[in-house]
Amino acid sequence: MAKKLLITETVLRDGHQSLISTRLKTSEMLPILEKMDQVGYHALEVWGGATFDVCVRYLNEDPWERLREIRKRVKNTKLQMLLRGQNLLGYRHYADDIVEKFVQKSIENGIDIVRIFDALNDLRNIRVAAESVKKYGGHCQIAICYTISPVHTIEYYCNLASEIEKMGADSIVIKDMGGILLPEVGYNLIKEIKKVTSIPLELHTHSTTGIGEMLYLRAIAAGIDIIDTAISPFSGGASQPATESIFYCLKGEEKDTELNLNHLKEIAEYFKIIRKKYVDEGGLNYQALFTEPSIIECQLPGGMLSNLVSQLKIQDSLHRYEDVLKEIPRVREEMGYPPLVTPLSQLIIAQSVFNVIFEERYKIIPNEVKNLVMGLYGKTPVPISEEMIKKIIGDKKVLLERPADFILDEFEKLKMEIGDLAKKEEDVLTYAMFPEIFKKYLENINKE
Ligand code: CO
């Protein structure tokens, strides 16, 4: 029996993150949520690293409060978040007690599905978060970060998928952050993963390179269960393929999405007005809407190309853009072929920029690159060569164990550190994510 195709709507997380630097305010989301709840979506993606960060850093909003307000209005549709494994929503590895507490509070405040990924696909960095999701009654989805390299074969991904199912995941997502998964490769990948697993399989891509829609059609033919799309005003370019376009493609076919078109139209009208505001204010970077097929070769995720351009502008080195694009795959190979996803994409780009503008490779090495070589992010897909290790960290020892094994429980310590400033446990967790800006953020929140 053919089942309908399930749709995860991303406008409240990845859609606005990819096109307007995650600037949607809670007040711009609330009026349309009840309508969104009636469309028949499988899930709404609403929370993740950047949404949490931007709330605290720029919008003077409590991200937990946003989540609760969304939950109040979305009664039928599942709410989904994206979690960076042992990094949670921050930029370092946290102790296991913080990981558990963060997952617990996310679920208590309204999250149903937790999508967990690790930039290196090192499942040791996912295990504690996954166990916590199960413990607190959430749906545990584990991601495979898709990348292209000599070691990232279909066999490699099938092994990973089997391991993920064995870990107790409720579903798997192939996370194609760069929009580089070619349709025929995707077709085979999905067919093969389906042979070795029995849990639902989801696909996440971006339209950046212009192949996202083609990929989805082939993925559907291969039997994908769920795909991620964004309502049209926040779709395309660095964002996801448009929800309505997929709806029209599949209407009346075997894999109908069975979404409510009238509701989709209303939601699109609503977000068109929001989009216009950001276009008028200059908040929508038009470059994010350009199709950039060359990413299929350099593999940078959506948004990173424009970051690279502004980074080079600041250094007065925009004329070295092409050289940096050539340097990136070289650095990536030397670093053991990590997938280019946060935070590793930033780190590989930074090293590539330094290698090019200082005219000597590895003359300047950011600490994050040293940490990667030292094993502090986990295991790279291919071991880094002895020669590179020597060059980057000298005689220092490479860590072979799970990085968080060496981090002592820290919730109580952090709670003591901020004392009365934290009114609830969620505040301690926000402080854990962003210690430097936490005080200023609290002052702003309390003012309002
Ligand atoms: Co994405």
Short mmCIF file of C-alpha atoms and ligand atoms in Angstrom, two decimals:
data_model
loop_
_atom_site.label_atom_id
_atom_site.label_comp_id
_atom_site.label_asym_id
_atom_site.label_seq_id
_atom_site.Cartn_x
_atom_site.Cartn_y
_atom_site.Cartn_z
CA MET A 1 0.00 0.00 0.00
CA ALA A 2 1.34 3.36 -0.97
CA LYS A 3 1.43 5.80 1.87
CA LYS A 4 1.15 9.56 1.44
CA LEU A 5 4.36 11.57 1.44
CA LEU A 6 4.93 13.35 4.75
CA ILE A 7 6.10 16.97 4.81
CA THR A 8 8.14 18.78 7.42
CA GLU A 9 7.70 22.57 7.05
CA THR A 10 10.91 24.49 7.75
CA VAL A 11 9.92 28.17 7.47
CA LEU A 12 10.12 28.72 11.23
CA ARG A 13 13.71 27.41 11.44
CA ASP A 14 15.77 26.62 8.35
CA GLY A 15 13.71 28.71 5.90
CA HIS A 16 14.28 32.06 7.61
CA GLN A 17 17.74 31.00 8.78
CA SER A 18 18.83 30.43 5.20
CA LEU A 19 17.33 33.59 3.68
CA ILE A 20 17.14 36.31 6.35
CA SER A 21 19.83 35.22 8.84
CA THR A 22 17.26 33.72 11.27
CA ARG A 23 15.73 37.11 12.08
CA LEU A 24 12.01 36.18 12.22
CA LYS A 25 10.60 37.37 15.51
CA THR A 26 8.21 35.36 17.65
CA SER A 27 5.58 38.05 17.12
CA GLU A 28 5.85 37.44 13.36
CA MET A 29 5.22 33.72 13.80
CA LEU A 30 2.36 33.62 16.29
CA PRO A 31 -0.53 34.98 14.17
CA ILE A 32 -0.22 32.21 11.54
CA LEU A 33 0.48 29.19 13.74
CA GLU A 34 -3.09 28.00 14.20
CA LYS A 35 -3.49 27.98 10.42
CA MET A 36 -0.22 26.09 10.02
CA ASP A 37 -1.46 23.54 12.52
CA GLN A 38 -4.36 22.67 10.18
CA VAL A 39 -2.40 22.04 6.98
CA GLY A 40 -1.66 18.39 7.65
CA TYR A 41 2.10 18.73 7.96
CA HIS A 42 4.01 15.86 9.54
CA ALA A 43 6.01 18.36 11.61
CA LEU A 44 7.02 22.00 11.94
CA GLU A 45 10.71 22.62 12.39
CA VAL A 46 10.84 25.48 14.88
CA TRP A 47 14.01 25.43 16.91
CA GLY A 48 17.74 24.95 16.45
CA GLY A 49 21.17 26.41 17.13
CA ALA A 50 20.79 29.60 15.12
CA THR A 51 17.19 30.33 16.17
CA PHE A 52 18.22 29.98 19.82
CA ASP A 53 21.38 32.05 19.33
CA VAL A 54 19.69 34.89 17.44
CA CYS A 55 16.84 35.12 19.99
CA VAL A 56 19.36 35.67 22.77
CA ARG A 57 21.95 37.70 20.89
CA TYR A 58 19.92 40.02 18.65
CA LEU A 59 16.19 39.82 19.29
CA ASN A 60 16.07 40.12 23.09
CA GLU A 61 13.74 37.17 23.16
CA ASP A 62 13.67 34.17 25.43
CA PRO A 63 13.95 31.18 23.06
CA TRP A 64 12.20 28.97 25.62
CA GLU A 65 9.30 31.39 25.75
CA ARG A 66 9.07 31.29 21.94
CA LEU A 67 8.85 27.52 22.05
CA ARG A 68 6.10 27.58 24.69
CA GLU A 69 4.10 30.18 22.73
CA ILE A 70 4.36 28.06 19.58
CA ARG A 71 3.30 24.94 21.46
CA LYS A 72 0.24 26.71 22.86
CA ARG A 73 -1.00 27.36 19.32
CA VAL A 74 0.14 24.18 17.57
CA LYS A 75 -1.93 21.43 19.09
CA ASN A 76 -1.93 18.71 16.40
CA THR A 77 1.30 19.01 14.47
CA LYS A 78 4.59 17.74 15.86
CA LEU A 79 7.23 20.34 16.72
CA GLN A 80 10.78 19.55 15.71
CA MET A 81 14.18 20.88 16.71
CA LEU A 82 17.71 20.45 15.43
CA LEU A 83 20.35 19.58 18.01
CA ARG A 84 24.11 19.42 17.41
CA GLY A 85 24.74 16.28 19.48
CA GLN A 86 27.11 16.88 22.37
CA ASN A 87 27.39 20.56 21.28
CA LEU A 88 23.63 21.01 21.86
CA LEU A 89 22.92 24.50 20.50
CA GLY A 90 26.25 25.98 21.52
CA TYR A 91 29.75 25.82 20.13
CA ARG A 92 31.62 23.45 22.45
CA HIS A 93 31.19 19.97 23.85
CA TYR A 94 29.07 19.93 27.00
CA ALA A 95 29.08 17.53 29.93
CA ASP A 96 26.55 14.71 29.77
CA ASP A 97 24.41 16.18 32.57
CA ILE A 98 23.88 19.39 30.56
CA VAL A 99 22.99 17.38 27.46
CA GLU A 100 20.38 15.40 29.37
CA LYS A 101 18.94 18.49 31.08
CA PHE A 102 18.76 20.39 27.81
CA VAL A 103 16.91 17.59 26.06
CA GLN A 104 14.56 17.17 29.04
CA LYS A 105 13.69 20.88 29.10
CA SER A 106 13.27 21.05 25.31
CA ILE A 107 10.72 18.24 25.45
CA GLU A 108 8.98 19.68 28.54
CA ASN A 109 8.63 23.04 26.79
CA GLY A 110 7.01 21.51 23.72
CA ILE A 111 9.42 19.70 21.37
CA ASP A 112 8.23 16.32 19.99
CA ILE A 113 10.95 15.37 17.52
CA VAL A 114 14.62 15.95 18.23
CA ARG A 115 16.81 15.74 15.14
CA ILE A 116 20.34 15.07 16.35
CA PHE A 117 23.45 15.40 14.24
CA ASP A 118 27.16 15.40 14.72
CA ALA A 119 29.32 17.28 12.26
CA LEU A 120 31.70 14.33 11.95
CA ASN A 121 28.96 11.65 11.97
CA ASP A 122 30.74 10.39 15.10
CA LEU A 123 27.89 8.54 16.82
CA ARG A 124 29.69 8.69 20.17
CA ASN A 125 28.80 12.41 20.17
CA ILE A 126 25.12 11.60 19.61
CA ARG A 127 24.56 8.73 22.05
CA VAL A 128 23.81 10.69 25.25
CA ALA A 129 21.45 13.11 23.52
CA ALA A 130 19.67 10.18 21.84
CA GLU A 131 19.27 8.27 25.10
CA SER A 132 17.93 11.41 26.78
CA VAL A 133 15.32 11.94 24.05
CA LYS A 134 14.06 8.39 24.59
CA LYS A 135 14.13 8.78 28.37
CA TYR A 136 11.90 11.88 28.27
CA GLY A 137 9.48 10.49 25.73
CA GLY A 138 10.55 12.34 22.59
CA HIS A 139 10.93 11.03 19.03
CA CYS A 140 14.63 10.50 18.43
CA GLN A 141 15.72 11.23 14.87
CA ILE A 142 19.39 10.81 14.06
CA ALA A 143 20.95 12.54 11.08
CA ILE A 144 23.48 11.38 8.55
CA CYS A 145 25.42 14.44 7.38
CA TYR A 146 25.81 13.93 3.65
CA THR A 147 29.13 14.79 2.11
CA ILE A 148 31.19 13.70 -0.88
CA SER A 149 34.66 12.19 -0.53
CA PRO A 150 36.47 8.98 -1.49
CA VAL A 151 35.43 7.40 1.83
CA HIS A 152 31.80 8.54 1.81
CA THR A 153 30.50 5.66 -0.28
CA ILE A 154 26.99 4.20 -0.26
CA GLU A 155 28.41 1.36 1.83
CA TYR A 156 29.73 3.88 4.37
CA TYR A 157 26.29 5.49 4.67
CA CYS A 158 24.51 2.13 4.91
CA ASN A 159 26.77 1.07 7.78
CA LEU A 160 26.09 4.36 9.50
CA ALA A 161 22.33 3.95 9.01
CA SER A 162 22.42 0.44 10.51
CA GLU A 163 24.37 1.70 13.50
CA ILE A 164 21.82 4.49 13.97
CA GLU A 165 18.92 2.05 13.97
CA LYS A 166 20.76 -0.17 16.47
CA MET A 167 21.17 2.88 18.74
CA GLY A 168 17.38 2.98 19.08
CA ALA A 169 16.59 5.91 16.79
CA ASP A 170 12.92 6.31 15.79
CA SER A 171 13.83 7.67 12.36
CA ILE A 172 16.80 8.67 10.22
CA VAL A 173 17.33 11.81 8.17
CA ILE A 174 19.81 12.30 5.36
CA LYS A 175 20.96 15.86 5.92
CA ASP A 176 22.20 17.40 2.68
CA MET A 177 23.13 20.81 4.03
CA GLY A 178 24.97 21.87 0.88
CA GLY A 179 22.34 20.77 -1.65
CA ILE A 180 25.00 18.58 -3.26
CA LEU A 181 23.27 15.20 -3.26
CA LEU A 182 22.77 14.43 -6.95
CA PRO A 183 19.34 12.97 -7.80
CA GLU A 184 20.58 9.60 -9.07
CA VAL A 185 23.03 9.21 -6.20
CA GLY A 186 20.21 10.09 -3.82
CA TYR A 187 17.95 7.52 -5.45
CA ASN A 188 20.50 4.74 -4.94
CA LEU A 189 21.43 5.91 -1.47
CA ILE A 190 17.80 5.84 -0.32
CA LYS A 191 17.14 2.45 -1.95
CA GLU A 192 20.19 0.93 -0.27
CA ILE A 193 19.56 2.47 3.17
CA LYS A 194 15.96 1.22 2.96
CA LYS A 195 17.27 -2.32 2.43
CA VAL A 196 19.27 -2.31 5.66
CA THR A 197 16.90 -0.37 7.95
CA SER A 198 13.22 -0.51 8.84
CA ILE A 199 12.57 2.89 10.48
CA PRO A 200 11.22 5.93 8.56
CA LEU A 201 13.70 7.79 6.38
CA GLU A 202 13.58 11.56 5.83
CA LEU A 203 15.49 13.78 3.41
CA HIS A 204 16.62 17.35 4.04
CA THR A 205 18.17 19.43 1.28
CA HIS A 206 18.64 23.02 0.13
CA SER A 207 17.89 24.53 -3.29
CA THR A 208 21.23 26.35 -3.39
CA THR A 209 22.65 24.41 -6.33
CA GLY A 210 19.40 24.13 -8.26
CA ILE A 211 19.00 20.37 -7.89
CA GLY A 212 16.90 20.16 -4.73
CA GLU A 213 13.55 19.67 -6.48
CA MET A 214 15.01 17.05 -8.85
CA LEU A 215 16.50 15.23 -5.90
CA TYR A 216 13.16 15.17 -4.11
CA LEU A 217 11.38 13.64 -7.10
CA ARG A 218 13.95 10.85 -7.34
CA ALA A 219 13.89 10.40 -3.56
CA ILE A 220 10.12 9.95 -3.72
CA ALA A 221 10.55 7.33 -6.45
CA ALA A 222 13.05 5.55 -4.23
CA GLY A 223 10.57 5.42 -1.35
CA ILE A 224 11.53 8.29 0.94
CA ASP A 225 8.98 8.68 3.76
CA ILE A 226 9.34 12.38 4.67
CA ILE A 227 10.87 15.46 2.98
CA ASP A 228 11.61 18.96 4.25
CA THR A 229 10.13 21.96 2.39
CA ALA A 230 9.54 25.66 3.06
CA ILE A 231 6.40 27.65 2.31
CA SER A 232 7.06 29.48 -1.00
CA PRO A 233 7.89 33.03 0.23
CA PHE A 234 10.78 31.57 2.24
CA SER A 235 11.79 28.82 -0.20
CA GLY A 236 14.35 28.43 -2.93
CA GLY A 237 17.96 29.53 -3.09
CA ALA A 238 19.76 28.75 0.14
CA SER A 239 16.45 27.54 1.64
CA GLN A 240 14.39 24.41 0.89
CA PRO A 241 12.23 23.67 -2.20
CA ALA A 242 8.75 25.22 -1.93
CA THR A 243 6.06 23.29 -0.10
CA GLU A 244 3.33 24.20 -2.61
CA SER A 245 5.46 23.21 -5.62
CA ILE A 246 5.91 19.74 -4.17
CA PHE A 247 2.19 19.68 -3.38
CA TYR A 248 1.25 20.43 -7.03
CA CYS A 249 3.80 17.91 -8.36
CA LEU A 250 2.34 15.08 -6.34
CA LYS A 251 -1.35 15.94 -6.33
CA GLY A 252 -3.40 12.96 -7.47
CA GLU A 253 -0.28 10.81 -7.77
CA GLU A 254 0.57 7.75 -5.75
CA LYS A 255 2.51 9.82 -3.21
CA ASP A 256 0.06 12.69 -2.73
CA THR A 257 1.06 14.94 0.19
CA GLU A 258 -2.63 15.36 1.11
CA LEU A 259 -1.92 18.86 2.44
CA ASN A 260 -4.69 21.47 2.51
CA LEU A 261 -4.02 23.78 -0.44
CA ASN A 262 -6.30 26.60 0.71
CA HIS A 263 -4.46 26.79 4.00
CA LEU A 264 -1.11 26.70 2.19
CA LYS A 265 -2.23 29.67 0.08
CA GLU A 266 -3.22 31.64 3.15
CA ILE A 267 0.06 30.89 4.85
CA ALA A 268 1.98 31.92 1.74
CA GLU A 269 0.05 35.23 1.60
CA TYR A 270 0.92 35.85 5.22
CA PHE A 271 4.64 35.18 4.75
CA LYS A 272 4.76 37.26 1.55
CA ILE A 273 3.98 40.32 3.64
CA ILE A 274 6.66 39.38 6.17
CA ARG A 275 9.15 38.77 3.37
CA LYS A 276 8.40 42.16 1.81
CA LYS A 277 9.30 43.82 5.08
CA TYR A 278 12.69 42.10 5.11
CA VAL A 279 13.29 42.86 1.44
CA ASP A 280 12.49 46.55 2.04
CA GLU A 281 14.75 46.73 5.10
CA GLY A 282 17.60 44.98 3.31
CA GLY A 283 17.37 41.96 5.61
CA LEU A 284 17.05 39.53 2.72
CA ASN A 285 20.41 39.03 1.10
CA TYR A 286 19.54 38.65 -2.59
CA GLN A 287 22.62 36.48 -3.10
CA ALA A 288 20.98 33.82 -0.97
CA LEU A 289 18.41 33.42 -3.75
CA PHE A 290 20.89 32.88 -6.58
CA THR A 291 21.42 29.38 -7.91
CA GLU A 292 25.03 28.36 -7.37
CA PRO A 293 25.79 24.98 -9.01
CA SER A 294 29.54 25.31 -8.35
CA ILE A 295 28.80 24.38 -4.73
CA ILE A 296 28.44 20.79 -5.96
CA GLU A 297 32.22 20.88 -6.27
CA CYS A 298 33.25 23.01 -3.27
CA GLN A 299 30.45 21.66 -0.99
CA LEU A 300 29.91 24.82 1.07
CA PRO A 301 26.51 24.88 2.77
CA GLY A 302 24.00 27.59 1.84
CA GLY A 303 24.89 30.92 3.40
CA MET A 304 28.56 30.07 3.74
CA LEU A 305 29.44 31.44 0.32
CA SER A 306 28.10 34.86 1.20
CA ASN A 307 29.90 34.66 4.57
CA LEU A 308 33.09 33.92 2.68
CA VAL A 309 32.58 36.93 0.43
CA SER A 310 32.09 39.28 3.39
CA GLN A 311 35.07 37.74 5.22
CA LEU A 312 37.29 38.40 2.20
CA LYS A 313 35.91 41.93 1.79
CA ILE A 314 36.90 42.76 5.37
CA GLN A 315 40.43 41.49 4.66
CA ASP A 316 40.47 43.48 1.40
CA SER A 317 41.08 40.20 -0.44
CA LEU A 318 37.96 39.69 -2.50
CA HIS A 319 40.16 39.11 -5.55
CA ARG A 320 41.38 35.87 -3.90
CA TYR A 321 37.86 34.37 -3.86
CA GLU A 322 38.58 31.76 -6.56
CA ASP A 323 41.84 30.76 -4.86
CA VAL A 324 40.03 30.18 -1.59
CA LEU A 325 37.41 28.05 -3.35
CA LYS A 326 40.25 25.89 -4.72
CA GLU A 327 41.96 25.74 -1.33
CA ILE A 328 38.89 24.49 0.56
CA PRO A 329 38.88 20.90 -0.85
CA ARG A 330 42.61 20.63 -0.20
CA VAL A 331 42.30 21.66 3.45
CA ARG A 332 39.31 19.39 3.82
CA GLU A 333 41.28 16.39 2.55
CA GLU A 334 44.14 17.19 4.93
CA MET A 335 41.67 17.41 7.82
CA GLY A 336 40.34 13.88 7.17
CA TYR A 337 37.33 14.75 4.97
CA PRO A 338 34.95 16.22 7.57
CA PRO A 339 31.45 17.05 6.25
CA LEU A 340 31.14 20.80 5.73
CA VAL A 341 28.52 21.60 8.35
CA THR A 342 28.55 23.88 11.43
CA PRO A 343 31.02 24.24 13.12
CA LEU A 344 33.44 22.42 10.81
CA SER A 345 32.51 24.36 7.67
CA GLN A 346 33.48 27.64 9.38
CA LEU A 347 36.72 26.11 10.57
CA ILE A 348 37.76 24.71 7.18
CA ILE A 349 36.88 28.01 5.51
CA ALA A 350 38.85 30.05 8.05
CA GLN A 351 41.94 27.88 7.53
CA SER A 352 41.55 28.07 3.75
CA VAL A 353 41.28 31.87 3.85
CA PHE A 354 44.42 32.11 6.03
CA ASN A 355 46.31 29.71 3.77
CA VAL A 356 45.54 31.88 0.76
CA ILE A 357 45.90 35.42 2.10
CA PHE A 358 49.10 34.81 4.10
CA GLU A 359 50.77 33.24 1.05
CA GLU A 360 52.02 30.33 3.18
CA ARG A 361 49.90 27.31 4.04
CA TYR A 362 49.27 26.78 7.78
CA LYS A 363 51.33 29.83 8.77
CA ILE A 364 48.38 30.92 10.88
CA ILE A 365 46.25 28.16 12.43
CA PRO A 366 42.99 28.94 14.29
CA ASN A 367 42.60 27.19 17.64
CA GLU A 368 39.51 25.38 16.37
CA VAL A 369 41.60 23.69 13.68
CA LYS A 370 44.11 22.60 16.33
CA ASN A 371 41.22 21.21 18.37
CA LEU A 372 39.90 19.25 15.40
CA VAL A 373 43.33 17.71 14.80
CA MET A 374 43.63 16.93 18.52
CA GLY A 375 40.39 14.93 18.34
CA LEU A 376 38.38 17.33 20.46
CA TYR A 377 35.45 17.25 18.01
CA GLY A 378 35.57 13.47 17.69
CA LYS A 379 36.86 11.10 15.04
CA THR A 380 37.38 12.39 11.49
CA PRO A 381 36.09 10.10 8.71
CA VAL A 382 39.68 9.43 7.65
CA PRO A 383 42.56 9.64 10.15
CA ILE A 384 44.64 12.81 9.72
CA SER A 385 48.18 12.05 8.51
CA GLU A 386 51.09 12.01 10.99
CA GLU A 387 52.71 14.75 8.98
CA MET A 388 49.70 17.06 9.30
CA ILE A 389 49.33 16.29 13.00
CA LYS A 390 52.95 17.27 13.56
CA LYS A 391 52.52 20.45 11.56
CA ILE A 392 49.36 21.55 13.38
CA ILE A 393 49.85 20.46 17.02
CA GLY A 394 53.53 19.45 17.24
CA ASP A 395 54.10 16.73 19.83
CA LYS A 396 50.74 17.08 21.59
CA LYS A 397 48.72 13.90 21.98
CA VAL A 398 45.67 13.13 19.87
CA LEU A 399 42.58 12.20 21.88
CA LEU A 400 41.12 8.83 20.89
CA GLU A 401 38.26 8.65 23.40
CA ARG A 402 34.89 10.41 23.22
CA PRO A 403 35.65 14.09 23.89
CA ALA A 404 32.91 14.51 26.53
CA ASP A 405 34.36 11.65 28.61
CA PHE A 406 36.74 14.26 29.97
CA ILE A 407 34.15 16.87 30.88
CA LEU A 408 32.88 16.69 34.45
CA ASP A 409 29.21 17.30 35.23
CA GLU A 410 28.70 21.03 35.10
CA PHE A 411 25.03 21.93 35.63
CA GLU A 412 25.38 22.59 39.39
CA LYS A 413 28.60 24.52 38.83
CA LEU A 414 26.99 26.75 36.19
CA LYS A 415 23.95 27.23 38.42
CA MET A 416 26.19 28.43 41.25
CA GLU A 417 28.09 30.70 38.89
CA ILE A 418 25.08 32.74 37.84
CA GLY A 419 23.22 32.47 41.15
CA ASP A 420 20.04 34.53 41.48
CA LEU A 421 20.20 35.82 37.91
CA ALA A 422 18.70 32.54 36.78
CA LYS A 423 15.03 32.35 37.67
CA LYS A 424 14.57 28.82 36.31
CA GLU A 425 16.59 25.87 35.07
CA GLU A 426 16.07 26.98 31.47
CA ASP A 427 18.02 30.18 32.28
CA VAL A 428 20.97 28.09 33.46
CA LEU A 429 20.90 26.25 30.14
CA THR A 430 20.76 29.50 28.16
CA TYR A 431 23.72 30.71 30.20
CA ALA A 432 25.55 27.45 29.44
CA MET A 433 25.08 28.05 25.71
CA PHE A 434 26.07 31.72 25.64
CA PRO A 435 27.91 32.73 28.82
CA GLU A 436 29.33 36.03 27.49
CA ILE A 437 26.09 37.59 26.38
CA PHE A 438 23.80 36.07 28.99
CA LYS A 439 23.81 39.00 31.45
CA LYS A 440 23.08 41.63 28.85
CA TYR A 441 20.33 39.39 27.50
CA LEU A 442 18.72 39.00 30.94
CA GLU A 443 18.78 42.75 31.52
CA ASN A 444 17.03 43.27 28.19
CA ILE A 445 14.48 40.55 28.86
CA ASN A 446 13.70 41.94 32.32
CA LYS A 447 13.32 45.46 30.92
CA GLU A 448 10.49 44.26 28.71
CO CO B 1 19.36 22.80 6.45
#
